[in-house]
Coordinates of C-alpha atoms and ligand atoms in Angstrom, one line a residue:
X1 CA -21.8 -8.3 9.9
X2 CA -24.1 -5.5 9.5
X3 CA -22.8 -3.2 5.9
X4 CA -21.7 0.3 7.5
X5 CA -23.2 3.3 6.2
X6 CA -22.1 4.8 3.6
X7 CA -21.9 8.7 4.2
X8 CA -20.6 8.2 7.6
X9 CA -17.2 7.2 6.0
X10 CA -17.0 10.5 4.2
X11 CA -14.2 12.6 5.7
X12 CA -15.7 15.7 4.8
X13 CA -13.4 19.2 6.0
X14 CA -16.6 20.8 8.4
X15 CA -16.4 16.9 10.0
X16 CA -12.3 17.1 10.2
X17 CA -13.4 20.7 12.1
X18 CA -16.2 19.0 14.3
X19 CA -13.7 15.5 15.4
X20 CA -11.4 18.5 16.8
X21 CA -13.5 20.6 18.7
X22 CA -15.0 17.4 20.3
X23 CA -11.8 15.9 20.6
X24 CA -10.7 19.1 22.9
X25 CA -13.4 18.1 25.2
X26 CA -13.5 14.9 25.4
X27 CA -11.5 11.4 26.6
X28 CA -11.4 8.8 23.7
X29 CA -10.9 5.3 24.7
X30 CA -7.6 5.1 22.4
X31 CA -5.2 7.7 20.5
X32 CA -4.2 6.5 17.2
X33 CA -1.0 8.6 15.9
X34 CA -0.2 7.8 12.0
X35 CA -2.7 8.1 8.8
X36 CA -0.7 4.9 7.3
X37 CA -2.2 1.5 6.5
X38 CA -1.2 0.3 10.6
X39 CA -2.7 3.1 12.0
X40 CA -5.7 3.1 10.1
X41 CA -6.2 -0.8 10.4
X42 CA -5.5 -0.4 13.9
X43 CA -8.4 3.4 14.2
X44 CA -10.3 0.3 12.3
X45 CA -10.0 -2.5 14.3
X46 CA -10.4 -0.1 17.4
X47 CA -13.6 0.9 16.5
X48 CA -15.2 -2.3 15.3
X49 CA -14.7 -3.8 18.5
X50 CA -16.5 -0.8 19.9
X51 CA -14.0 1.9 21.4
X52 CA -13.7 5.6 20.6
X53 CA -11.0 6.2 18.5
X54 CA -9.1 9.8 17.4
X55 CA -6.4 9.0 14.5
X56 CA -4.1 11.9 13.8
X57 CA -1.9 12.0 10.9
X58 CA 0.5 15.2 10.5
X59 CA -0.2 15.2 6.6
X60 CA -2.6 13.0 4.3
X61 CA -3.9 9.8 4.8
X62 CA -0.8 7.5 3.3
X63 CA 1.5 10.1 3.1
X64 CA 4.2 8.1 4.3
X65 CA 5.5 4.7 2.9
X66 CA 2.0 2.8 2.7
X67 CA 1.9 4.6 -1.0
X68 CA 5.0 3.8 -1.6
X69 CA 5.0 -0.3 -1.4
X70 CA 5.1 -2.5 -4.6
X71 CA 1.8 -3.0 -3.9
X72 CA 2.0 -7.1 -3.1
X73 CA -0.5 -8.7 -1.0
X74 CA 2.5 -11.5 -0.6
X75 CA 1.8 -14.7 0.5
X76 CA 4.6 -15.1 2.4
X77 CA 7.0 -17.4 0.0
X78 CA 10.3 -15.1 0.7
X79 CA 10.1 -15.9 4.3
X80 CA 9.4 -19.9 3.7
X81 CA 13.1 -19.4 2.0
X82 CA 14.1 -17.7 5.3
X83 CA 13.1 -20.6 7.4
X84 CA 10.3 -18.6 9.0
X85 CA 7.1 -20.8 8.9
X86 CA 5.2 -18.6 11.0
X87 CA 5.4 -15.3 9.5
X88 CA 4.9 -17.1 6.2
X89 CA 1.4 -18.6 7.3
X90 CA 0.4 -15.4 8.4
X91 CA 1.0 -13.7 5.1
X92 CA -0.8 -16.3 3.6
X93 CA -4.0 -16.5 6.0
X94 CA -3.8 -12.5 5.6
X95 CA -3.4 -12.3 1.9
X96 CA -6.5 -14.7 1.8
X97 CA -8.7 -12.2 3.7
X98 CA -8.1 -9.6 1.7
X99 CA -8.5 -11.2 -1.4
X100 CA -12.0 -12.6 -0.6
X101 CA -13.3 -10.8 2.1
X102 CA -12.1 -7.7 3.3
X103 CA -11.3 -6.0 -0.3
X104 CA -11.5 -8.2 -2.8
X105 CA -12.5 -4.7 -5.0
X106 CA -8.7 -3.5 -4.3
X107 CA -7.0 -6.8 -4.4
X108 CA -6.6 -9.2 -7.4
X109 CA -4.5 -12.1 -8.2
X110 CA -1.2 -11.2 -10.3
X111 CA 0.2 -14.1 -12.4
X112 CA 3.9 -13.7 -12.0
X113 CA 6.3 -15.9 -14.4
X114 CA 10.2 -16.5 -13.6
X115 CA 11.5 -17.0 -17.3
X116 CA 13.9 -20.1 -17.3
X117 CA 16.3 -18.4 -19.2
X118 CA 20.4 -19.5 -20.0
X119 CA 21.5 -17.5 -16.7
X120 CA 19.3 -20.0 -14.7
X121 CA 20.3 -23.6 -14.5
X122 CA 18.5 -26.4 -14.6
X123 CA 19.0 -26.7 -10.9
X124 CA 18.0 -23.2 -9.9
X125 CA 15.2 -23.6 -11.7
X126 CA 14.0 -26.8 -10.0
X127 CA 14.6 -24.7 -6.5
X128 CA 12.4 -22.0 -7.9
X129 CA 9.5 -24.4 -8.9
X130 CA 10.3 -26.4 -5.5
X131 CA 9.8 -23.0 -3.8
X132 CA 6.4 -22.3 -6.0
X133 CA 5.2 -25.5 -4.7
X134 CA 5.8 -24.9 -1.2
X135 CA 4.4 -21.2 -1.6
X136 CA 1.1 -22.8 -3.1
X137 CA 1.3 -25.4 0.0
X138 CA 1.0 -22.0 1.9
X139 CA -2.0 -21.3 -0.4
X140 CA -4.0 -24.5 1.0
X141 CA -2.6 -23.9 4.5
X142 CA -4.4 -20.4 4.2
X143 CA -8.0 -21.8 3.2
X144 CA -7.3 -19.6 0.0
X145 CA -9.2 -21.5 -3.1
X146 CA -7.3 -22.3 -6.0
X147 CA -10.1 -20.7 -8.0
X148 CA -8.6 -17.0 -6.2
X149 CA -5.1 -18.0 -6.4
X150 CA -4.4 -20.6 -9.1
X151 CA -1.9 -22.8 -8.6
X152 CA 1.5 -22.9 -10.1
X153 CA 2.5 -24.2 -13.6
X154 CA 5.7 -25.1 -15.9
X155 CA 5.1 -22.7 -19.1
X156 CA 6.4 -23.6 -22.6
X157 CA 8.4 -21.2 -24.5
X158 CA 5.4 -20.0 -26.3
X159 CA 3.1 -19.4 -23.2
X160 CA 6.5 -17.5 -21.9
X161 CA 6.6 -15.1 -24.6
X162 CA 3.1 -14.8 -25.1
X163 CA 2.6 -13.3 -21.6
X164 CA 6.0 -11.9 -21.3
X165 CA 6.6 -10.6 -25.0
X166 CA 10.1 -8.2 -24.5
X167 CA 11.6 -11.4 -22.8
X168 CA 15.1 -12.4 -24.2
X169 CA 14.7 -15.3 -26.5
X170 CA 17.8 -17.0 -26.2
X171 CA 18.1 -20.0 -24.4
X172 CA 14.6 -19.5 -23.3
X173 CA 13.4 -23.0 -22.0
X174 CA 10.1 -22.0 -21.0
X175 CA 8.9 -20.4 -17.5
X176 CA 7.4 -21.0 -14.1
X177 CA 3.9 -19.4 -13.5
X178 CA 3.0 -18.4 -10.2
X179 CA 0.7 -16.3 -8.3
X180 CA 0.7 -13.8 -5.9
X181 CA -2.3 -11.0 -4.8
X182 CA -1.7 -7.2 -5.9
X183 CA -3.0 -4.0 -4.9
X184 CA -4.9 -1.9 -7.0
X185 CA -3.0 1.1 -5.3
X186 CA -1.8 0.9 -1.6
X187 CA -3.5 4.1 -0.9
X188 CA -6.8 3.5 -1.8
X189 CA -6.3 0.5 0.7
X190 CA -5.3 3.1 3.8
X191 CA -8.2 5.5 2.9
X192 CA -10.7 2.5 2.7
X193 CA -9.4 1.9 6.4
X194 CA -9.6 5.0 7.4
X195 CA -13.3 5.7 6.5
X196 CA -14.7 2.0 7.1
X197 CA -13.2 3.4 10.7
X198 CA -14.9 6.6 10.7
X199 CA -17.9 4.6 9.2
X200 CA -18.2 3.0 13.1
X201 CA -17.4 6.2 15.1
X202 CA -13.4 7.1 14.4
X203 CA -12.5 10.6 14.1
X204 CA -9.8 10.8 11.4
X205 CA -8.2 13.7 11.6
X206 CA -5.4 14.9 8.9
X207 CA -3.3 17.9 8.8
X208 CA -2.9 16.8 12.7
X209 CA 1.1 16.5 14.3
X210 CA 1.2 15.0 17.3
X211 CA 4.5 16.6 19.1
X212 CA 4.8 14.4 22.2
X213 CA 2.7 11.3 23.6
X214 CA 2.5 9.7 26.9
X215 CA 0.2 7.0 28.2
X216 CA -2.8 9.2 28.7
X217 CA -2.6 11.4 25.4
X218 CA -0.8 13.9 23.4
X219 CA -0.1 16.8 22.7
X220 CA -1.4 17.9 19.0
X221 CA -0.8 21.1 16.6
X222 CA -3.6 21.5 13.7
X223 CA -1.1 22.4 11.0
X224 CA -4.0 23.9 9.2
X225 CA -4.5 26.5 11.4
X226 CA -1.3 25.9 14.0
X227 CA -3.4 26.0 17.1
X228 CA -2.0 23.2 19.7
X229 CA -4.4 20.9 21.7
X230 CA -3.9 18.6 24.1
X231 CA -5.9 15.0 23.4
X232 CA -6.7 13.1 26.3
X233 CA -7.0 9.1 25.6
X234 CA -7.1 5.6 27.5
X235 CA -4.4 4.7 26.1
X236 CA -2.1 5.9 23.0
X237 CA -0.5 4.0 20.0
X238 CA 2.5 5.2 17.9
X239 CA 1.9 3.7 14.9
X240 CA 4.2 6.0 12.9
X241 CA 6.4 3.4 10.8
X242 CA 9.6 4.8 10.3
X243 CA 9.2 7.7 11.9
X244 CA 8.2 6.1 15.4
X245 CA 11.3 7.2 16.7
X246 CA 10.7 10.8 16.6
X247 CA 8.0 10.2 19.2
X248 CA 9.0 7.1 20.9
X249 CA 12.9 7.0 22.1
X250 CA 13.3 4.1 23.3
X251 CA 12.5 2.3 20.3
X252 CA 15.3 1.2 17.4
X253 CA 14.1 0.5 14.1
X254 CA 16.9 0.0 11.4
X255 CA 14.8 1.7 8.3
X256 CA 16.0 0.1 5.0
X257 CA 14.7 2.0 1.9
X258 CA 13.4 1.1 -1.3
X259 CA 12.9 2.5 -4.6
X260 CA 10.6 1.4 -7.7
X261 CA 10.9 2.8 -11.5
X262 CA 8.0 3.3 -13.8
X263 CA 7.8 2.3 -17.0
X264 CA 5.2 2.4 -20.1
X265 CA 3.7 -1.3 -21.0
X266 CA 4.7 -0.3 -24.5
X267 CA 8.6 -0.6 -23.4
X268 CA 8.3 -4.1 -22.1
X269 CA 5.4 -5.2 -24.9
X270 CA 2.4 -4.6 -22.9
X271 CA 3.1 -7.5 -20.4
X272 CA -0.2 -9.8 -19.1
X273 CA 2.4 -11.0 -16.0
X274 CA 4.7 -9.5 -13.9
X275 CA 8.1 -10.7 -14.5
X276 CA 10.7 -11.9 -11.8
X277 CA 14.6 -11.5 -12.9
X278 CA 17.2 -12.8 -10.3
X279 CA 20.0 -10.2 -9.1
X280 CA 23.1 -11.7 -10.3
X281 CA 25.3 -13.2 -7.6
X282 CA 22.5 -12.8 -4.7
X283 CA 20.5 -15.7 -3.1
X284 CA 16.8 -15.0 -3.0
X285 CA 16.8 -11.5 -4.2
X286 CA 14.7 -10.7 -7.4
X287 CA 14.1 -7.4 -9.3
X288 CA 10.3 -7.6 -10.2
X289 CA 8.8 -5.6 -13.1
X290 CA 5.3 -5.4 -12.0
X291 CA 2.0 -4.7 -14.6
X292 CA -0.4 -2.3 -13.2
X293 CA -3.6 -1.2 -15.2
X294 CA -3.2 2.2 -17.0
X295 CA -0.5 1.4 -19.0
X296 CA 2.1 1.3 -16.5
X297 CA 4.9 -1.4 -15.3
X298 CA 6.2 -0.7 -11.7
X299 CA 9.9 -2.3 -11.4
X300 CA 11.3 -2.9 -8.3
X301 CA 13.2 -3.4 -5.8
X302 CA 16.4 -2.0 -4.1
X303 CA 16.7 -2.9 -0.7
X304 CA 19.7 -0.8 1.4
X305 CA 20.1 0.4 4.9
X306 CA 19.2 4.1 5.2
X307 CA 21.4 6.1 8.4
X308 CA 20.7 9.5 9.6
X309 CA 17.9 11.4 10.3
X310 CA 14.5 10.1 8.0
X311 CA 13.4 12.6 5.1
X312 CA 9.7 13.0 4.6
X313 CA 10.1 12.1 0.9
X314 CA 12.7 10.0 -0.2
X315 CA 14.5 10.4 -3.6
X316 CA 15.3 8.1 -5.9
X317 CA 19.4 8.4 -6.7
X318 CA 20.7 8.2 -10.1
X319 CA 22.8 4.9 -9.5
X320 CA 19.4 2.9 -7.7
X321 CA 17.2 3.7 -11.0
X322 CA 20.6 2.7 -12.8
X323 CA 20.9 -1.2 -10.7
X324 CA 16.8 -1.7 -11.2
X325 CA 17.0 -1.5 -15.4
X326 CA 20.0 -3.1 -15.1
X327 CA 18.9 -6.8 -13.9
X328 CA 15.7 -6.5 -15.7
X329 CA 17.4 -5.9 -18.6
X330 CA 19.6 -8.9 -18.3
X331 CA 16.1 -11.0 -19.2
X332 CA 14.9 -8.6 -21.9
X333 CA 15.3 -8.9 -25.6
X334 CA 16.1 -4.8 -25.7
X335 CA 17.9 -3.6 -22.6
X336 CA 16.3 -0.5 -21.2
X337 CA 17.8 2.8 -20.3
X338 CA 16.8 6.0 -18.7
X339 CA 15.2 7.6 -21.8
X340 CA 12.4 4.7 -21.1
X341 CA 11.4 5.6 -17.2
X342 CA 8.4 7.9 -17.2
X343 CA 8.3 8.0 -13.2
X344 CA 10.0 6.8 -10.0
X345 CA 9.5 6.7 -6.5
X346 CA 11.3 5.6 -3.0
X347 CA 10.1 4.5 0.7
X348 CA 11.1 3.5 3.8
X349 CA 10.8 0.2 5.4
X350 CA 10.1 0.7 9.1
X351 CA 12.6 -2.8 9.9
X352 CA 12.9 -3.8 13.4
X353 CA 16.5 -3.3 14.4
X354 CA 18.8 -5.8 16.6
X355 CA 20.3 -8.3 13.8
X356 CA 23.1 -7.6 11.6
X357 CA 23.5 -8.2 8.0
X358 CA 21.7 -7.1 4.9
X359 CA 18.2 -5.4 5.8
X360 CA 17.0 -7.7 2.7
X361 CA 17.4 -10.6 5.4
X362 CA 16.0 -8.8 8.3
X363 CA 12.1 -10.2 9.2
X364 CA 9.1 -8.6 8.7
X365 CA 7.9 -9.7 11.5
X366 CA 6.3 -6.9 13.6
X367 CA 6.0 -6.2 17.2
X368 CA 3.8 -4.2 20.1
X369 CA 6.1 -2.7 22.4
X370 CA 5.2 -0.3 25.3
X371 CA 7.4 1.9 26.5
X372 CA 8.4 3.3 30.2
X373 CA 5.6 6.5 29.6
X374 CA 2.9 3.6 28.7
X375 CA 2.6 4.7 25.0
X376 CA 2.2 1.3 22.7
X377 CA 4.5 1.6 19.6
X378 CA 3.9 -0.7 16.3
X379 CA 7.0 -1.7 14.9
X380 CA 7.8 -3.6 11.9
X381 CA 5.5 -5.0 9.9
X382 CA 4.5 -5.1 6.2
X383 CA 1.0 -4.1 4.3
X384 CA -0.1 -7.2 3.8
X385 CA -0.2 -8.3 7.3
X386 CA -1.3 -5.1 8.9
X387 CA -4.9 -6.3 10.1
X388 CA -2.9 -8.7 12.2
X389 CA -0.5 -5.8 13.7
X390 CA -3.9 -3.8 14.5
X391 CA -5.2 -7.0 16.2
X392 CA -2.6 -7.5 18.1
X393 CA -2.3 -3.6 19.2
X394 CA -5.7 -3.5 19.7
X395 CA -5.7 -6.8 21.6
X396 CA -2.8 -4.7 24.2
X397 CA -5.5 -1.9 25.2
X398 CA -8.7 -4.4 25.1
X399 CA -8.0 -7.6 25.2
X400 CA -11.5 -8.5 26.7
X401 CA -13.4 -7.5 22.9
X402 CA -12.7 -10.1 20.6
X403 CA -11.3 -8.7 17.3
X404 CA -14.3 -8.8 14.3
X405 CA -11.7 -7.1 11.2
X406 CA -11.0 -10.8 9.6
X407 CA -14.3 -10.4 8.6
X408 CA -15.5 -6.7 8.2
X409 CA -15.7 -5.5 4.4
X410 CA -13.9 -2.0 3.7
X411 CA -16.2 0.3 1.8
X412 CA -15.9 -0.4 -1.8
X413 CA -16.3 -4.0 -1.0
X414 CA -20.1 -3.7 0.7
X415 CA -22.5 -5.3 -2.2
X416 CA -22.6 -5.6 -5.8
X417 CA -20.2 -3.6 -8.3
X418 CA -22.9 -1.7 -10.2
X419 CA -23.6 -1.9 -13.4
X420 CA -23.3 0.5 -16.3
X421 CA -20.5 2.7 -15.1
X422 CA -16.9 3.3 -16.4
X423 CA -15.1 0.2 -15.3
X424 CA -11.9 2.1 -13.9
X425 CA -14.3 3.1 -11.5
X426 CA -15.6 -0.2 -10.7
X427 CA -11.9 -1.3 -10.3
X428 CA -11.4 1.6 -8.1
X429 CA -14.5 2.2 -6.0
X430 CA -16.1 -1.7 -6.0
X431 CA -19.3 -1.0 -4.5
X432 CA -19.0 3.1 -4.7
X433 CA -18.5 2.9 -7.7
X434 CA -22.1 4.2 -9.2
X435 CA -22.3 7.4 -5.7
X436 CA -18.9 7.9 -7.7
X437 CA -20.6 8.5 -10.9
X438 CA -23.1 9.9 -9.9
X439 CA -21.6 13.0 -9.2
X440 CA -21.3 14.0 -12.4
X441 CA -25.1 14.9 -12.5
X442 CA -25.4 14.7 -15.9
X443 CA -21.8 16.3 -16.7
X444 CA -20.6 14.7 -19.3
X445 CA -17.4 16.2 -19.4
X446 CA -16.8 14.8 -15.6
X447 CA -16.7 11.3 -16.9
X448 CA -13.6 11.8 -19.3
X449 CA -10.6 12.4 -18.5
X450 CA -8.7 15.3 -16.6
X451 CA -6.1 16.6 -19.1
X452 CA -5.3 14.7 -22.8
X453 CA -3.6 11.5 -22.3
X454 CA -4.1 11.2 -18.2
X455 CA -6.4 8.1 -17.2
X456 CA -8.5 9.7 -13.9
X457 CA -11.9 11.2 -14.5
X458 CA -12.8 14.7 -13.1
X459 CA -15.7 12.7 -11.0
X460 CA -12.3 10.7 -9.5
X461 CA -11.2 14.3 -8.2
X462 CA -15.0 15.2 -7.0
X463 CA -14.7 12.2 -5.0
X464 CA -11.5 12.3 -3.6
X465 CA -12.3 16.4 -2.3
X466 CA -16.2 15.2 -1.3
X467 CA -15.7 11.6 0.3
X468 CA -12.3 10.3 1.0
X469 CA -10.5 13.8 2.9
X470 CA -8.6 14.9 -0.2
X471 CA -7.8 18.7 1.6
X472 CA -4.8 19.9 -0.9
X473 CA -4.0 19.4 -4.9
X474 CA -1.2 17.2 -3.9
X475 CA -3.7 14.7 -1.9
X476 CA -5.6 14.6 -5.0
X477 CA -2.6 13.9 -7.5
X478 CA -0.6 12.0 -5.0
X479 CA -3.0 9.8 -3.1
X480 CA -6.2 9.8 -4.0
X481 CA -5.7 9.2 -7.6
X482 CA -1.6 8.3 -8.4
X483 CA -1.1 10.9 -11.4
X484 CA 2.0 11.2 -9.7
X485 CA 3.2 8.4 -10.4
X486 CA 3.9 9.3 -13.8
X487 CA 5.9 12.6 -14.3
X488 CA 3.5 13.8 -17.6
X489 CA 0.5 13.0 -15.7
X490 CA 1.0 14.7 -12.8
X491 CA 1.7 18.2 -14.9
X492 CA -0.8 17.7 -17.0
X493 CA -3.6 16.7 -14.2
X494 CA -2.2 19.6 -11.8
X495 CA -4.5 22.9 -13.5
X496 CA -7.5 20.2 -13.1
X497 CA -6.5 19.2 -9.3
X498 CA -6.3 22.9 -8.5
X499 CA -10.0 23.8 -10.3
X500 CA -11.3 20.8 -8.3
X501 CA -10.1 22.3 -5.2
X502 CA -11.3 25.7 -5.9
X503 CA -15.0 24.5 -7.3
X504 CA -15.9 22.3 -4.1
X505 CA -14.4 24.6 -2.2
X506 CA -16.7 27.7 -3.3
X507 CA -19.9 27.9 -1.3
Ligands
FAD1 C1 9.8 0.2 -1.3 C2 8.9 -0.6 -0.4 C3 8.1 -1.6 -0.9 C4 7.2 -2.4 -0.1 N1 6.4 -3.3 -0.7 C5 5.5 -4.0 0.0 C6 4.7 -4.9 -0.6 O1 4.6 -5.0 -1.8 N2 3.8 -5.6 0.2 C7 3.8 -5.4 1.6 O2 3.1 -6.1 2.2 N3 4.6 -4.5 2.2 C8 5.5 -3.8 1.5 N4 6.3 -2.9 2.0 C9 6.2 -2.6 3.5 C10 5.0 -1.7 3.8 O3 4.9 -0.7 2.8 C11 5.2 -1.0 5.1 O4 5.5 -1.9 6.1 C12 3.9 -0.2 5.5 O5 3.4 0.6 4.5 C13 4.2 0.6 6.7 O6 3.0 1.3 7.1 P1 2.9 2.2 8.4 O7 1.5 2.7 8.5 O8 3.5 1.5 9.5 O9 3.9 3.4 8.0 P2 3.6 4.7 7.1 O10 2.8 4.4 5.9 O11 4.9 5.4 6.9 O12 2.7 5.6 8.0 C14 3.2 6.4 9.1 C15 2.4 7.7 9.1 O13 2.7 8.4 10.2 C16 2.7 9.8 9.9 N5 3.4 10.5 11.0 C17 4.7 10.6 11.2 N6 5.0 11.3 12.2 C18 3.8 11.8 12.7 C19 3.5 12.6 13.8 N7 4.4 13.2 14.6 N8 2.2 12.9 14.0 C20 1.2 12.4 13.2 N9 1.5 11.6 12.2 C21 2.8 11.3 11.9 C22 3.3 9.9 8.6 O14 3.0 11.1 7.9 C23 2.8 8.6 7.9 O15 1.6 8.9 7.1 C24 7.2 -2.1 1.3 C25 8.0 -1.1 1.8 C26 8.8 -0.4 1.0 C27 9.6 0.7 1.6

């Protein structure tokens, strides 16, 4: 497969202008509706197989949950325990691809160690290796190497601590080391779809509501300038996650949500894995306290049915935050309280309704439904299997072209990481990493950091405005970079976000 070119991924704002004026005059083979990591796989997969393409997303690229995941590329081991073999291999085979192929620059693996503490018995504890076992069977199934995913181990008490050292000591037999792949950042994933797709024709198009959809195309209002248009299109996908509903009425999704809690390394001892701590009195149900680079630990996860109408943001309730350093405490030397959590966040899983009982037992398993006005809607799903759900929406409007994604490289993952650059941009831009630096043109200050104490460079802002459709200061802190993430980071970056805007923005 040929590498696509480089500048035609740039979602620059006169192109965002020029995709709309054509797009008023002319009939694309398929309507994309959603800027989230199914829609843009899907704009992707679209495009690849050689169909015009218009994606319209009524805010940012990953605005809605895509940026808010725990940022697993799972294999699938949660739905072996569910007694659903199929969905399991699929995670697998897709975790695989994007580990190695697709974007191995945005994926790597992520050892993750259960600690076989007093509050797990011995039995337990052989389940949970059992269950490692069968997950690394998974591994093999997938054609995944060990040397990308190594296989699981027993871990003394020393290895325990050394890679976990804020777990509690007592009764510590040892641990079980497994491995799973993680995201860099979920968002960089969706805007690595979304200009690989514009890369091979796709007009991405943010700031862009659709307000109703039928089989032939939508209706559209530019929210930058709240002019309405009407997009004619072959055929139309709702690829909306949560909110598919709004568009699509027929359709019943039972949304659960989910929060995460940020914490410094420093409060858990700088951890080298993530660490998994069972909820007390539930099968199968883990809190996760999850390493990320920057100095940051990402614990997770509350899983609880959400009723009533969606909000564009969710919030993070006093008592969720509360539950999360709860149970991770229960496996910490020094429990945790709110003074500790420098950031938090919430989303919305777009769960297929029709079964009763905890959303934490309803499948991921997604679905291509289309509806009585011939508009396709996505439904259900996770991240890690969303080149699958584009396949098989793409596979509803064109099933003659044979689907080429399982081996199409995402920008950032085209050729060599260069050399001699700051490494968090290699381990941010892969390949890019050097046009990244570059624009700094001998700047110096543009390759340090924003504000005192922040981790993005100003070249990281540059980029986001130049290349990857960054239109507002909030794109910039929220999605391109993740200074949001952290409270102190996201004031502190703000003044340079807004400069940012103002300099590339000035003829
Ligand atoms: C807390 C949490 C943790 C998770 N962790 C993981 C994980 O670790 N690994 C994993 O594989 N999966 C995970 N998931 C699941 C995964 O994040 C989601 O399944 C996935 O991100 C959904 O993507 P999407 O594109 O379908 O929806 P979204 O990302 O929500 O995208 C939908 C987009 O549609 C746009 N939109 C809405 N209405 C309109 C309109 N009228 N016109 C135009 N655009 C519109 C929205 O602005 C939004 O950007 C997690 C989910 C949650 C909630």
């Amino acid at each position: 497969m040929t590498a696509p070119h480089l500048t035609a991924s740039h979602l620059t704002a006169e192109r965002r202008v020029r995709d709309l004026e054509q797009l008023a005059e002319t009939t694309v083979d398929l309507l994309v509706v959603g800027g989230g990591v199914t829609g843009c796989g899907i704009a992707l997969d679209a495009a690849s197989r050689g169909l015009s393409v218009a994606l319209v997303e009524k805010s940012d690229l990953a605005h809605g949950t895509s940026r808010w995941s725990s940022k697993l590329v799972h294999g699938g081991l949660r739905y072996l325990a569910t007694g659903d073999v199929g969905l399991a291999l699929e995670s697998a085979r897709e975790r695989g691809i994007l580990l190695t192929r697709t974007a191995p620059h945005l994926v790597r693996a992520l050892p993750m160690v259960a600690p076989l503490s007093d509050d797990i018995g011995r039995r337990d504890g052989a389940l949970f290796a059992a269950g490692q076992r069968a997950g690394d069977l998974l591994r093999v199934a997938a054609g995944t190497r060990a040397s990308a995913l190594p296989r699981p181990r027993r871990l003394t008490v020393a290895e325990a601590t050394r890679l976990l050292p804020a777990v509690r000591r007592a009764g510590l037999r040892g641990g079980l080391l497994g491995w799973d792949g993680q995201l860099e950042d979920d968002a960089r994933l969706v805007v690595a779809l979304a200009r690989t797709a514009a890369s091979l024709g796709a007009r991405v198009v943010t700031y862009c509501r659709a307000t109703s959809l039928s089989g032939d195309g939508g209706v559209v209002v530019d929210e930058r300038t709240g002019q309405s248009l009407r997009l004619r299109a072959g055929a139309v996908v709702n690829a909306t996650g949560a909110w598919v509903g709004t568009l699509s009425a027929e359709v019943e999704l039972r949304p659960s949500k989910g929060v995460h809690v940020v914490l410094p390394a420093s409060a858990l001892g700088h951890p080298a894995a993530a660490m998994t701590v069972p909820v007390p009195g539930q099968r199968n149900r883990f809190v996760f306290a999850l390493p990320h680079p920057d100095g940051i630990v990402h614990v997770g996860l509350t899983d609880d049915p959400m009723d009533g109408p969606l909000p564009d943001v969710p919030q993070v309730e006093a008592r969720e935050e509360a539950f999360l350093l709860d149970v991770l405490s229960r496996g910490l030397e020094r429990p945790l309280s709110r003074a500790d959590v420098v950031g938090r966040f919430a989303g919305v899983r777009p769960l297929l309704a029709g079964v009763e009982g905890r959303t934490a037992d309803l499948s991921r398993r997604h679905s291509v439904v289309r509806g009585d006005d011939g508009v396709l809607t996505v439904l259900g799903g996770k991240l890690t299997t969303y080149r699958q759900m584009a396949e098989d929406a793409v596979d509803a409007v064109a099933p003659e072209r044979p689907c080429r994604t399982a081996d199409l490289p995402l920008v950032g993952a085209v050729g060599a990481a260069p050399q001699g650059v700051p490494p968090r941009l290699v381990r941010r831009y892969g390949s890019e990493a050097g046009e990244v630096a570059a624009l700094a043109d001998g700047d110096a200050r543009l390759l340090e950091p924003v504000a005192e104490g922040v981790p993005v460079l100003g070249v990281e802002l540059l980029w986001g405005l130049r290349a990857e459709g960054a239109r507002t200061p909030a794109d910039l802190l929220e999605r391109r970079t993740r200074l949001s993430l952290v409270d102190a980071w996201h004031e502190a970056a703000r003044p340079a976000a807004e400069a940012a805007l103002a300099a590339v923005a000035a003829p």
